[in-house]
Amino acid sequence: MKHLLKMMDLSTEEIIDILNLADQLKYELKHNIPHPLLRGKTLGMIFQKASTRTRVSFETGMYQLGGYPLFLSSSDLQIGRGEPVQDTARVLSRYLDGIMIRTFEQKEVEDLAEYGSIPIINGLTDFSHPCQVLADLMTIREIKGSFDGLKMAYIGDGNNMANSLITGCLKAGMSVAAACPQNYHPAAEVLEFAQSTGRFTLTDDPHTAAQNADVLITDVWASMGQEGEAEKRRIAFKGYQINDSIVEAANKDAIVLHCLPAHREEEITSKVFEAHAKEIFEEAENRLHAQKAVMVKLMADQ
Ligand code: CP
Ligand code: NVA
């Protein structure tokens, strides 16, 4: 594993390896056991979109590993004034030991990896959010004990989270159902992979997807960059909400996850959110541990 660009690139073994290391790093942090595995290393963090969790968890994670994180807002970099990503990659590779980037196009992340010579980590694109899904898988395994026989139901927009969750949960061995409105389906390449596993169903009915689910997940109806479509999307996604009736359709001990930020009374009711806040905020915490594991796997031997 040289980079973390999207879930599709990871094998089942690589996912499990990352999760095992993440569990270990979480244990060490909780027990005040120092783990300076990236002492002296630097991570550049390029943000072309807003962030709370990704920024703070990468920054503190790098610090806990003994390294140094640099926050690089794209509006302050020449990349924001049109310097090609190919040139940015070749320059930053000479200063840094790794780059985390949050941007719009997946191609920009792939280009950084192609032209640079250091590990690249995708901190969210319009296509994927692998760091979040590794934290989600860590949370599911932590609460449920294993992935064996579990079903994840995703309800809502076929966006970056849907693409990565469907891929990640299937690779972890779970079965998956997605309920998305027509015109808002996950990416074709994700559906092609998902259908090839024989453990995936796509429907436009959230109740059908939720039946027998052990894990219910949703995400915002309008992602970053889609603010102008918010009203149109509110109409298209009406009914694609995790509420009491969806929770009732799922298994009795089903957990509910949300990558956050959440829009209460849109994709999830306030009542369900608060009833499952324990899982949701554990999931947010696990961003820290999962990403530390990713950084160690990618950067420790550089
Ligand atoms: N879930 C997530 O990526 O949160 P941020 O946008 O706050 O980083
Ligand atoms: N789908 C959301 C996820 C935010 C973490 C977005 O891209 O804005």
PDB file of C-alpha atoms and ligand atoms in Angstrom:
ATOM      1  CA  MET A   1       0.000   0.000   0.000  1.00  0.00           C
ATOM      2  CA  LYS A   2       1.657   3.244  -1.188  1.00  0.00           C
ATOM      3  CA  HIS A   3      -1.260   5.673  -0.949  1.00  0.00           C
ATOM      4  CA  LEU A   4      -4.831   5.828   0.349  1.00  0.00           C
ATOM      5  CA  LEU A   5      -6.771   7.202  -2.631  1.00  0.00           C
ATOM      6  CA  LYS A   6     -10.063   5.264  -2.450  1.00  0.00           C
ATOM      7  CA  MET A   7     -11.549   2.174  -0.754  1.00  0.00           C
ATOM      8  CA  MET A   8     -11.505   0.231  -4.001  1.00  0.00           C
ATOM      9  CA  ASP A   9      -7.674   0.188  -3.895  1.00  0.00           C
ATOM     10  CA  LEU A  10      -7.540  -1.628  -0.543  1.00  0.00           C
ATOM     11  CA  SER A  11      -7.621  -5.411  -0.205  1.00  0.00           C
ATOM     12  CA  THR A  12      -9.553  -7.062   2.615  1.00  0.00           C
ATOM     13  CA  GLU A  13      -6.225  -7.927   4.294  1.00  0.00           C
ATOM     14  CA  GLU A  14      -5.029  -4.313   4.105  1.00  0.00           C
ATOM     15  CA  ILE A  15      -8.303  -3.091   5.639  1.00  0.00           C
ATOM     16  CA  ILE A  16      -8.057  -5.576   8.515  1.00  0.00           C
ATOM     17  CA  ASP A  17      -4.363  -4.695   9.065  1.00  0.00           C
ATOM     18  CA  ILE A  18      -5.228  -0.991   9.329  1.00  0.00           C
ATOM     19  CA  LEU A  19      -8.104  -1.713  11.733  1.00  0.00           C
ATOM     20  CA  ASN A  20      -5.919  -3.925  13.935  1.00  0.00           C
ATOM     21  CA  LEU A  21      -3.253  -1.224  14.165  1.00  0.00           C
ATOM     22  CA  ALA A  22      -5.943   1.405  14.816  1.00  0.00           C
ATOM     23  CA  ASP A  23      -7.278  -0.681  17.744  1.00  0.00           C
ATOM     24  CA  GLN A  24      -3.745  -0.975  19.131  1.00  0.00           C
ATOM     25  CA  LEU A  25      -3.057   2.764  18.789  1.00  0.00           C
ATOM     26  CA  LYS A  26      -6.377   3.539  20.495  1.00  0.00           C
ATOM     27  CA  TYR A  27      -5.415   1.254  23.391  1.00  0.00           C
ATOM     28  CA  GLU A  28      -1.984   2.875  23.669  1.00  0.00           C
ATOM     29  CA  LEU A  29      -3.430   6.388  23.668  1.00  0.00           C
ATOM     30  CA  LYS A  30      -6.014   5.484  26.338  1.00  0.00           C
ATOM     31  CA  HIS A  31      -3.296   3.947  28.518  1.00  0.00           C
ATOM     32  CA  ASN A  32      -0.797   6.790  28.065  1.00  0.00           C
ATOM     33  CA  ILE A  33       1.644   4.513  26.252  1.00  0.00           C
ATOM     34  CA  PRO A  34       3.755   6.726  23.970  1.00  0.00           C
ATOM     35  CA  HIS A  35       3.825   5.674  20.305  1.00  0.00           C
ATOM     36  CA  PRO A  36       6.130   8.083  18.445  1.00  0.00           C
ATOM     37  CA  LEU A  37       6.135   5.974  15.278  1.00  0.00           C
ATOM     38  CA  LEU A  38       6.465   8.987  12.948  1.00  0.00           C
ATOM     39  CA  ARG A  39       9.042  10.954  14.911  1.00  0.00           C
ATOM     40  CA  GLY A  40      10.532  13.704  12.746  1.00  0.00           C
ATOM     41  CA  LYS A  41       8.098  13.174   9.844  1.00  0.00           C
ATOM     42  CA  THR A  42       5.985  15.936   8.323  1.00  0.00           C
ATOM     43  CA  LEU A  43       2.467  15.747   6.893  1.00  0.00           C
ATOM     44  CA  GLY A  44       1.105  18.508   4.630  1.00  0.00           C
ATOM     45  CA  MET A  45      -2.689  18.846   4.873  1.00  0.00           C
ATOM     46  CA  ILE A  46      -4.242  20.598   1.858  1.00  0.00           C
ATOM     47  CA  PHE A  47      -7.852  21.703   2.292  1.00  0.00           C
ATOM     48  CA  GLN A  48      -9.995  22.989  -0.581  1.00  0.00           C
ATOM     49  CA  LYS A  49     -13.170  22.416   1.470  1.00  0.00           C
ATOM     50  CA  ALA A  50     -14.192  23.046   5.084  1.00  0.00           C
ATOM     51  CA  SER A  51     -13.447  20.479   7.801  1.00  0.00           C
ATOM     52  CA  THR A  52     -13.721  19.986  11.552  1.00  0.00           C
ATOM     53  CA  ARG A  53     -13.027  16.288  12.138  1.00  0.00           C
ATOM     54  CA  THR A  54     -10.545  15.597   9.352  1.00  0.00           C
ATOM     55  CA  ARG A  55      -8.395  18.599  10.073  1.00  0.00           C
ATOM     56  CA  VAL A  56      -8.277  18.236  13.843  1.00  0.00           C
ATOM     57  CA  SER A  57      -7.886  14.442  13.893  1.00  0.00           C
ATOM     58  CA  PHE A  58      -5.044  14.432  11.359  1.00  0.00           C
ATOM     59  CA  GLU A  59      -3.320  17.316  13.100  1.00  0.00           C
ATOM     60  CA  THR A  60      -3.498  15.871  16.607  1.00  0.00           C
ATOM     61  CA  GLY A  61      -2.853  12.360  15.289  1.00  0.00           C
ATOM     62  CA  MET A  62       0.379  13.434  13.654  1.00  0.00           C
ATOM     63  CA  TYR A  63       1.410  15.222  16.843  1.00  0.00           C
ATOM     64  CA  GLN A  64       0.703  12.086  18.943  1.00  0.00           C
ATOM     65  CA  LEU A  65       2.866  10.057  16.545  1.00  0.00           C
ATOM     66  CA  GLY A  66       5.791  12.419  17.112  1.00  0.00           C
ATOM     67  CA  GLY A  67       5.499  14.104  13.713  1.00  0.00           C
ATOM     68  CA  TYR A  68       4.647  17.587  12.519  1.00  0.00           C
ATOM     69  CA  PRO A  69       1.437  18.497  10.651  1.00  0.00           C
ATOM     70  CA  LEU A  70       1.224  21.557   8.371  1.00  0.00           C
ATOM     71  CA  PHE A  71      -2.248  22.956   7.657  1.00  0.00           C
ATOM     72  CA  LEU A  72      -2.268  24.261   4.066  1.00  0.00           C
ATOM     73  CA  SER A  73      -5.414  26.095   3.014  1.00  0.00           C
ATOM     74  CA  SER A  74      -5.690  26.019  -0.767  1.00  0.00           C
ATOM     75  CA  SER A  75      -6.596  29.706  -0.747  1.00  0.00           C
ATOM     76  CA  ASP A  76      -3.100  30.439   0.604  1.00  0.00           C
ATOM     77  CA  LEU A  77      -1.271  28.068  -1.749  1.00  0.00           C
ATOM     78  CA  GLN A  78      -0.388  28.796  -5.375  1.00  0.00           C
ATOM     79  CA  ILE A  79      -2.630  25.810  -6.238  1.00  0.00           C
ATOM     80  CA  GLY A  80      -5.527  28.173  -5.412  1.00  0.00           C
ATOM     81  CA  ARG A  81      -4.210  30.548  -8.112  1.00  0.00           C
ATOM     82  CA  GLY A  82      -3.945  27.844 -10.739  1.00  0.00           C
ATOM     83  CA  GLU A  83      -0.502  26.252 -10.241  1.00  0.00           C
ATOM     84  CA  PRO A  84      -0.921  22.745 -11.670  1.00  0.00           C
ATOM     85  CA  VAL A  85      -1.296  19.907  -9.197  1.00  0.00           C
ATOM     86  CA  GLN A  86       1.456  18.050 -11.095  1.00  0.00           C
ATOM     87  CA  ASP A  87       3.954  20.794 -10.156  1.00  0.00           C
ATOM     88  CA  THR A  88       2.642  21.161  -6.612  1.00  0.00           C
ATOM     89  CA  ALA A  89       3.111  17.402  -6.145  1.00  0.00           C
ATOM     90  CA  ARG A  90       6.723  17.449  -7.324  1.00  0.00           C
ATOM     91  CA  VAL A  91       7.628  20.438  -5.153  1.00  0.00           C
ATOM     92  CA  LEU A  92       5.888  19.294  -1.950  1.00  0.00           C
ATOM     93  CA  SER A  93       7.441  15.820  -2.311  1.00  0.00           C
ATOM     94  CA  ARG A  94      10.812  17.461  -1.718  1.00  0.00           C
ATOM     95  CA  TYR A  95       9.767  19.012   1.615  1.00  0.00           C
ATOM     96  CA  LEU A  96       7.249  16.638   3.153  1.00  0.00           C
ATOM     97  CA  ASP A  97       6.926  12.942   4.066  1.00  0.00           C
ATOM     98  CA  GLY A  98       3.228  12.697   3.202  1.00  0.00           C
ATOM     99  CA  ILE A  99       0.227  14.701   2.009  1.00  0.00           C
ATOM    100  CA  MET A 100      -3.411  14.549   3.073  1.00  0.00           C
ATOM    101  CA  ILE A 101      -5.698  16.362   0.634  1.00  0.00           C
ATOM    102  CA  ARG A 102      -9.410  17.271   0.733  1.00  0.00           C
ATOM    103  CA  THR A 103     -10.661  18.493  -2.619  1.00  0.00           C
ATOM    104  CA  PHE A 104     -13.404  18.180  -5.252  1.00  0.00           C
ATOM    105  CA  GLU A 105     -12.148  15.963  -8.059  1.00  0.00           C
ATOM    106  CA  GLN A 106     -10.827  12.466  -7.414  1.00  0.00           C
ATOM    107  CA  LYS A 107      -8.480  13.016 -10.380  1.00  0.00           C
ATOM    108  CA  GLU A 108      -6.611  15.708  -8.466  1.00  0.00           C
ATOM    109  CA  VAL A 109      -5.780  13.214  -5.712  1.00  0.00           C
ATOM    110  CA  GLU A 110      -4.779  10.572  -8.255  1.00  0.00           C
ATOM    111  CA  ASP A 111      -2.569  13.157 -10.035  1.00  0.00           C
ATOM    112  CA  LEU A 112      -0.834  14.098  -6.792  1.00  0.00           C
ATOM    113  CA  ALA A 113      -0.018  10.423  -6.284  1.00  0.00           C
ATOM    114  CA  GLU A 114       1.168   9.995  -9.861  1.00  0.00           C
ATOM    115  CA  TYR A 115       3.430  13.046 -10.001  1.00  0.00           C
ATOM    116  CA  GLY A 116       4.621  13.170  -6.390  1.00  0.00           C
ATOM    117  CA  SER A 117       6.977  10.715  -4.728  1.00  0.00           C
ATOM    118  CA  ILE A 118       5.469  10.590  -1.226  1.00  0.00           C
ATOM    119  CA  PRO A 119       2.319   8.892   0.166  1.00  0.00           C
ATOM    120  CA  ILE A 120      -0.967  10.670  -0.615  1.00  0.00           C
ATOM    121  CA  ILE A 121      -4.034  10.303   1.616  1.00  0.00           C
ATOM    122  CA  ASN A 122      -7.507  11.213   0.368  1.00  0.00           C
ATOM    123  CA  GLY A 123      -9.205  13.316   3.062  1.00  0.00           C
ATOM    124  CA  LEU A 124     -12.455  13.456   0.986  1.00  0.00           C
ATOM    125  CA  THR A 125     -13.271  14.070  -2.648  1.00  0.00           C
ATOM    126  CA  ASP A 126     -16.637  14.207  -4.388  1.00  0.00           C
ATOM    127  CA  PHE A 127     -16.087  10.510  -5.205  1.00  0.00           C
ATOM    128  CA  SER A 128     -14.786   9.033  -1.969  1.00  0.00           C
ATOM    129  CA  HIS A 129     -14.041   9.395   1.733  1.00  0.00           C
ATOM    130  CA  PRO A 130     -11.861   6.399   2.640  1.00  0.00           C
ATOM    131  CA  CYS A 131     -10.597   7.753   5.990  1.00  0.00           C
ATOM    132  CA  GLN A 132     -14.165   8.096   7.235  1.00  0.00           C
ATOM    133  CA  VAL A 133     -15.093   4.593   6.144  1.00  0.00           C
ATOM    134  CA  LEU A 134     -12.056   3.041   7.849  1.00  0.00           C
ATOM    135  CA  ALA A 135     -13.240   4.752  11.068  1.00  0.00           C
ATOM    136  CA  ASP A 136     -16.772   3.467  10.416  1.00  0.00           C
ATOM    137  CA  LEU A 137     -15.514  -0.103   9.953  1.00  0.00           C
ATOM    138  CA  MET A 138     -13.434   0.220  13.118  1.00  0.00           C
ATOM    139  CA  THR A 139     -16.545   1.350  15.015  1.00  0.00           C
ATOM    140  CA  ILE A 140     -18.726  -1.444  13.631  1.00  0.00           C
ATOM    141  CA  ARG A 141     -16.156  -4.098  14.573  1.00  0.00           C
ATOM    142  CA  GLU A 142     -15.601  -2.549  18.005  1.00  0.00           C
ATOM    143  CA  ILE A 143     -19.323  -2.621  18.834  1.00  0.00           C
ATOM    144  CA  LYS A 144     -20.388  -5.817  17.047  1.00  0.00           C
ATOM    145  CA  GLY A 145     -17.216  -7.856  17.661  1.00  0.00           C
ATOM    146  CA  SER A 146     -16.776  -8.935  14.036  1.00  0.00           C
ATOM    147  CA  PHE A 147     -18.147  -8.338  10.532  1.00  0.00           C
ATOM    148  CA  ASP A 148     -19.425 -11.900  10.171  1.00  0.00           C
ATOM    149  CA  GLY A 149     -23.029 -12.099   9.044  1.00  0.00           C
ATOM    150  CA  LEU A 150     -23.661  -8.358   9.417  1.00  0.00           C
ATOM    151  CA  LYS A 151     -25.779  -6.258   7.075  1.00  0.00           C
ATOM    152  CA  MET A 152     -25.187  -2.530   6.521  1.00  0.00           C
ATOM    153  CA  ALA A 153     -28.012  -0.419   5.085  1.00  0.00           C
ATOM    154  CA  TYR A 154     -27.152   2.961   3.587  1.00  0.00           C
ATOM    155  CA  ILE A 155     -30.042   5.374   3.061  1.00  0.00           C
ATOM    156  CA  GLY A 156     -29.741   8.594   1.070  1.00  0.00           C
ATOM    157  CA  ASP A 157     -27.494  10.192  -1.517  1.00  0.00           C
ATOM    158  CA  GLY A 158     -25.265   7.976  -3.676  1.00  0.00           C
ATOM    159  CA  ASN A 159     -22.345  10.275  -2.858  1.00  0.00           C
ATOM    160  CA  ASN A 160     -18.736   9.980  -1.660  1.00  0.00           C
ATOM    161  CA  MET A 161     -19.850   8.295   1.573  1.00  0.00           C
ATOM    162  CA  ALA A 162     -22.136   5.842  -0.229  1.00  0.00           C
ATOM    163  CA  ASN A 163     -19.394   4.915  -2.714  1.00  0.00           C
ATOM    164  CA  SER A 164     -16.852   4.287   0.031  1.00  0.00           C
ATOM    165  CA  LEU A 165     -19.211   2.603   2.503  1.00  0.00           C
ATOM    166  CA  ILE A 166     -20.598   0.168  -0.047  1.00  0.00           C
ATOM    167  CA  THR A 167     -17.075  -0.782  -1.156  1.00  0.00           C
ATOM    168  CA  GLY A 168     -15.600  -0.903   2.348  1.00  0.00           C
ATOM    169  CA  CYS A 169     -18.396  -2.874   4.002  1.00  0.00           C
ATOM    170  CA  LEU A 170     -18.453  -5.431   1.161  1.00  0.00           C
ATOM    171  CA  LYS A 171     -14.666  -5.831   1.313  1.00  0.00           C
ATOM    172  CA  ALA A 172     -14.933  -6.339   5.080  1.00  0.00           C
ATOM    173  CA  GLY A 173     -17.310  -9.253   4.408  1.00  0.00           C
ATOM    174  CA  MET A 174     -20.656  -7.667   5.263  1.00  0.00           C
ATOM    175  CA  SER A 175     -23.752  -7.654   3.083  1.00  0.00           C
ATOM    176  CA  VAL A 176     -24.983  -4.252   1.965  1.00  0.00           C
ATOM    177  CA  ALA A 177     -28.274  -2.672   0.891  1.00  0.00           C
ATOM    178  CA  ALA A 178     -28.471   0.883  -0.428  1.00  0.00           C
ATOM    179  CA  ALA A 179     -31.654   2.920  -0.803  1.00  0.00           C
ATOM    180  CA  CYS A 180     -31.116   5.922  -3.072  1.00  0.00           C
ATOM    181  CA  PRO A 181     -33.558   7.920  -5.217  1.00  0.00           C
ATOM    182  CA  GLN A 182     -33.401   7.565  -9.011  1.00  0.00           C
ATOM    183  CA  ASN A 183     -30.786   9.991 -10.397  1.00  0.00           C
ATOM    184  CA  TYR A 184     -28.827   9.877  -7.143  1.00  0.00           C
ATOM    185  CA  HIS A 185     -27.321   6.407  -7.388  1.00  0.00           C
ATOM    186  CA  PRO A 186     -23.761   5.552  -6.320  1.00  0.00           C
ATOM    187  CA  ALA A 187     -21.036   5.655  -9.009  1.00  0.00           C
ATOM    188  CA  ALA A 188     -21.300   3.069 -11.803  1.00  0.00           C
ATOM    189  CA  GLU A 189     -17.893   1.511 -11.000  1.00  0.00           C
ATOM    190  CA  VAL A 190     -18.944   1.054  -7.372  1.00  0.00           C
ATOM    191  CA  LEU A 191     -22.219  -0.601  -8.395  1.00  0.00           C
ATOM    192  CA  GLU A 192     -20.353  -2.872 -10.790  1.00  0.00           C
ATOM    193  CA  PHE A 193     -18.017  -4.060  -8.036  1.00  0.00           C
ATOM    194  CA  ALA A 194     -20.858  -4.317  -5.512  1.00  0.00           C
ATOM    195  CA  GLN A 195     -23.040  -6.409  -7.804  1.00  0.00           C
ATOM    196  CA  SER A 196     -20.133  -8.768  -8.516  1.00  0.00           C
ATOM    197  CA  THR A 197     -19.962  -9.758  -4.825  1.00  0.00           C
ATOM    198  CA  GLY A 198     -23.505 -11.201  -4.736  1.00  0.00           C
ATOM    199  CA  ARG A 199     -23.986  -9.515  -1.343  1.00  0.00           C
ATOM    200  CA  PHE A 200     -25.438  -6.196  -2.534  1.00  0.00           C
ATOM    201  CA  THR A 201     -28.894  -4.821  -3.297  1.00  0.00           C
ATOM    202  CA  LEU A 202     -29.898  -1.379  -4.562  1.00  0.00           C
ATOM    203  CA  THR A 203     -33.462  -0.167  -4.053  1.00  0.00           C
ATOM    204  CA  ASP A 204     -35.404   3.088  -3.951  1.00  0.00           C
ATOM    205  CA  ASP A 205     -37.270   1.967  -0.820  1.00  0.00           C
ATOM    206  CA  PRO A 206     -35.532   2.810   2.492  1.00  0.00           C
ATOM    207  CA  HIS A 207     -37.698   0.293   4.448  1.00  0.00           C
ATOM    208  CA  THR A 208     -36.703  -2.557   2.170  1.00  0.00           C
ATOM    209  CA  ALA A 209     -33.027  -1.658   2.605  1.00  0.00           C
ATOM    210  CA  ALA A 210     -33.350  -1.396   6.393  1.00  0.00           C
ATOM    211  CA  GLN A 211     -34.906  -4.839   6.866  1.00  0.00           C
ATOM    212  CA  ASN A 212     -32.651  -7.101   8.976  1.00  0.00           C
ATOM    213  CA  ALA A 213     -29.911  -4.445   8.999  1.00  0.00           C
ATOM    214  CA  ASP A 214     -27.382  -4.429  11.834  1.00  0.00           C
ATOM    215  CA  VAL A 215     -25.925  -1.063  10.872  1.00  0.00           C
ATOM    216  CA  LEU A 216     -27.889   1.924   9.521  1.00  0.00           C
ATOM    217  CA  ILE A 217     -25.953   4.777   7.915  1.00  0.00           C
ATOM    218  CA  THR A 218     -26.920   7.987   6.188  1.00  0.00           C
ATOM    219  CA  ASP A 219     -25.265  11.232   5.077  1.00  0.00           C
ATOM    220  CA  VAL A 220     -26.286  14.748   4.155  1.00  0.00           C
ATOM    221  CA  TRP A 221     -28.593  15.312   1.176  1.00  0.00           C
ATOM    222  CA  ALA A 222     -26.405  18.128  -0.199  1.00  0.00           C
ATOM    223  CA  SER A 223     -22.654  17.656   0.085  1.00  0.00           C
ATOM    224  CA  MET A 224     -19.997  20.371   0.115  1.00  0.00           C
ATOM    225  CA  GLY A 225     -20.030  22.068  -3.275  1.00  0.00           C
ATOM    226  CA  GLN A 226     -23.737  21.255  -3.829  1.00  0.00           C
ATOM    227  CA  GLU A 227     -25.149  24.080  -1.709  1.00  0.00           C
ATOM    228  CA  GLY A 228     -26.880  25.573  -4.766  1.00  0.00           C
ATOM    229  CA  GLU A 229     -28.885  22.340  -5.225  1.00  0.00           C
ATOM    230  CA  ALA A 230     -30.043  22.158  -1.601  1.00  0.00           C
ATOM    231  CA  GLU A 231     -33.704  23.000  -2.268  1.00  0.00           C
ATOM    232  CA  LYS A 232     -34.007  20.625  -5.237  1.00  0.00           C
ATOM    233  CA  ARG A 233     -32.365  17.907  -3.180  1.00  0.00           C
ATOM    234  CA  ARG A 234     -34.656  18.461  -0.193  1.00  0.00           C
ATOM    235  CA  ILE A 235     -37.526  17.514  -2.503  1.00  0.00           C
ATOM    236  CA  ALA A 236     -35.754  14.559  -4.156  1.00  0.00           C
ATOM    237  CA  PHE A 237     -34.662  13.056  -0.822  1.00  0.00           C
ATOM    238  CA  LYS A 238     -37.914  13.437   1.104  1.00  0.00           C
ATOM    239  CA  GLY A 239     -38.496  10.072   2.794  1.00  0.00           C
ATOM    240  CA  TYR A 240     -34.802   9.061   2.656  1.00  0.00           C
ATOM    241  CA  GLN A 241     -34.473   9.685   6.368  1.00  0.00           C
ATOM    242  CA  ILE A 242     -33.354   7.506   9.267  1.00  0.00           C
ATOM    243  CA  ASN A 243     -36.298   7.845  11.643  1.00  0.00           C
ATOM    244  CA  ASP A 244     -38.162   5.628  14.141  1.00  0.00           C
ATOM    245  CA  SER A 245     -39.889   3.682  11.418  1.00  0.00           C
ATOM    246  CA  ILE A 246     -36.580   2.842   9.681  1.00  0.00           C
ATOM    247  CA  VAL A 247     -34.996   1.869  13.008  1.00  0.00           C
ATOM    248  CA  GLU A 248     -37.984  -0.416  13.683  1.00  0.00           C
ATOM    249  CA  ALA A 249     -37.507  -2.130  10.331  1.00  0.00           C
ATOM    250  CA  ALA A 250     -33.871  -2.945  11.208  1.00  0.00           C
ATOM    251  CA  ASN A 251     -32.658  -5.570  13.678  1.00  0.00           C
ATOM    252  CA  LYS A 252     -33.375  -4.850  17.350  1.00  0.00           C
ATOM    253  CA  ASP A 253     -29.780  -4.092  18.309  1.00  0.00           C
ATOM    254  CA  ALA A 254     -28.947  -2.172  15.116  1.00  0.00           C
ATOM    255  CA  ILE A 255     -26.469   0.674  15.460  1.00  0.00           C
ATOM    256  CA  VAL A 256     -26.785   4.009  13.650  1.00  0.00           C
ATOM    257  CA  LEU A 257     -23.754   5.827  12.276  1.00  0.00           C
ATOM    258  CA  HIS A 258     -23.317   9.249  10.649  1.00  0.00           C
ATOM    259  CA  CYS A 259     -20.040  10.730   9.430  1.00  0.00           C
ATOM    260  CA  LEU A 260     -21.144  14.229  10.566  1.00  0.00           C
ATOM    261  CA  PRO A 261     -21.944  17.036  10.203  1.00  0.00           C
ATOM    262  CA  ALA A 262     -25.610  15.951  10.498  1.00  0.00           C
ATOM    263  CA  HIS A 263     -28.682  17.869   9.392  1.00  0.00           C
ATOM    264  CA  ARG A 264     -31.334  16.974  11.938  1.00  0.00           C
ATOM    265  CA  GLU A 265     -34.840  16.389  10.556  1.00  0.00           C
ATOM    266  CA  GLU A 266     -33.402  16.006   7.051  1.00  0.00           C
ATOM    267  CA  GLU A 267     -31.419  12.749   6.635  1.00  0.00           C
ATOM    268  CA  ILE A 268     -31.853  11.778  10.318  1.00  0.00           C
ATOM    269  CA  THR A 269     -34.334  12.763  13.007  1.00  0.00           C
ATOM    270  CA  SER A 270     -33.075  14.452  16.109  1.00  0.00           C
ATOM    271  CA  LYS A 271     -34.620  11.650  18.171  1.00  0.00           C
ATOM    272  CA  VAL A 272     -32.746   8.849  16.399  1.00  0.00           C
ATOM    273  CA  PHE A 273     -29.530  10.887  16.360  1.00  0.00           C
ATOM    274  CA  GLU A 274     -29.608  11.437  20.118  1.00  0.00           C
ATOM    275  CA  ALA A 275     -30.634   7.830  20.834  1.00  0.00           C
ATOM    276  CA  HIS A 276     -27.516   6.691  18.938  1.00  0.00           C
ATOM    277  CA  ALA A 277     -25.169   9.536  19.898  1.00  0.00           C
ATOM    278  CA  LYS A 278     -22.886   7.102  21.746  1.00  0.00           C
ATOM    279  CA  GLU A 279     -22.064   5.219  18.544  1.00  0.00           C
ATOM    280  CA  ILE A 280     -21.929   8.342  16.378  1.00  0.00           C
ATOM    281  CA  PHE A 281     -19.397  10.129  18.567  1.00  0.00           C
ATOM    282  CA  GLU A 282     -17.326   6.968  19.036  1.00  0.00           C
ATOM    283  CA  GLU A 283     -17.246   6.868  15.230  1.00  0.00           C
ATOM    284  CA  ALA A 284     -16.023  10.484  15.183  1.00  0.00           C
ATOM    285  CA  GLU A 285     -13.310   9.643  17.730  1.00  0.00           C
ATOM    286  CA  ASN A 286     -12.228   6.648  15.696  1.00  0.00           C
ATOM    287  CA  ARG A 287     -11.251   8.972  12.830  1.00  0.00           C
ATOM    288  CA  LEU A 288      -8.207   9.805  14.960  1.00  0.00           C
ATOM    289  CA  HIS A 289      -7.152   6.205  15.565  1.00  0.00           C
ATOM    290  CA  ALA A 290      -7.876   4.925  12.056  1.00  0.00           C
ATOM    291  CA  GLN A 291      -5.989   7.777  10.406  1.00  0.00           C
ATOM    292  CA  LYS A 292      -3.008   7.352  12.710  1.00  0.00           C
ATOM    293  CA  ALA A 293      -2.912   3.721  11.577  1.00  0.00           C
ATOM    294  CA  VAL A 294      -3.059   4.803   7.918  1.00  0.00           C
ATOM    295  CA  MET A 295      -0.231   7.310   8.405  1.00  0.00           C
ATOM    296  CA  VAL A 296       1.950   4.737  10.165  1.00  0.00           C
ATOM    297  CA  LYS A 297       1.331   2.135   7.444  1.00  0.00           C
ATOM    298  CA  LEU A 298       2.162   4.636   4.694  1.00  0.00           C
ATOM    299  CA  MET A 299       4.878   6.792   6.207  1.00  0.00           C
ATOM    300  CA  ALA A 300       6.803   4.889   8.899  1.00  0.00           C
ATOM    301  CA  ASP A 301       9.213   3.153   6.524  1.00  0.00           C
ATOM    302  CA  GLN A 302       9.637   6.060   4.101  1.00  0.00           C
TER     303      GLN A 302
HETATM  304  N1   CP B   1     -16.831  13.544   8.612  1.00  0.00           N
HETATM  305  C1   CP B   1     -15.943  14.479   8.214  1.00  0.00           C
HETATM  306  O1   CP B   1     -15.122  14.270   7.306  1.00  0.00           O
HETATM  307  O2   CP B   1     -16.007  15.639   8.913  1.00  0.00           O
HETATM  308  P1   CP B   1     -15.300  17.007   8.543  1.00  0.00           P
HETATM  309  O3   CP B   1     -15.925  17.510   7.267  1.00  0.00           O
HETATM  310  O4   CP B   1     -15.579  17.906   9.717  1.00  0.00           O
HETATM  311  O5   CP B   1     -13.826  16.784   8.360  1.00  0.00           O
HETATM  312  N1  NVA B   2     -20.967  13.897   1.782  1.00  0.00           N
HETATM  313  C1  NVA B   2     -20.452  14.919   2.672  1.00  0.00           C
HETATM  314  C2  NVA B   2     -19.538  14.314   3.677  1.00  0.00           C
HETATM  315  C3  NVA B   2     -18.967  15.297   4.665  1.00  0.00           C
HETATM  316  C4  NVA B   2     -17.992  14.672   5.624  1.00  0.00           C
HETATM  317  C5  NVA B   2     -19.742  15.996   1.865  1.00  0.00           C
HETATM  318  O1  NVA B   2     -19.021  15.651   0.919  1.00  0.00           O
HETATM  319  O2  NVA B   2     -19.917  17.170   2.163  1.00  0.00           O
END
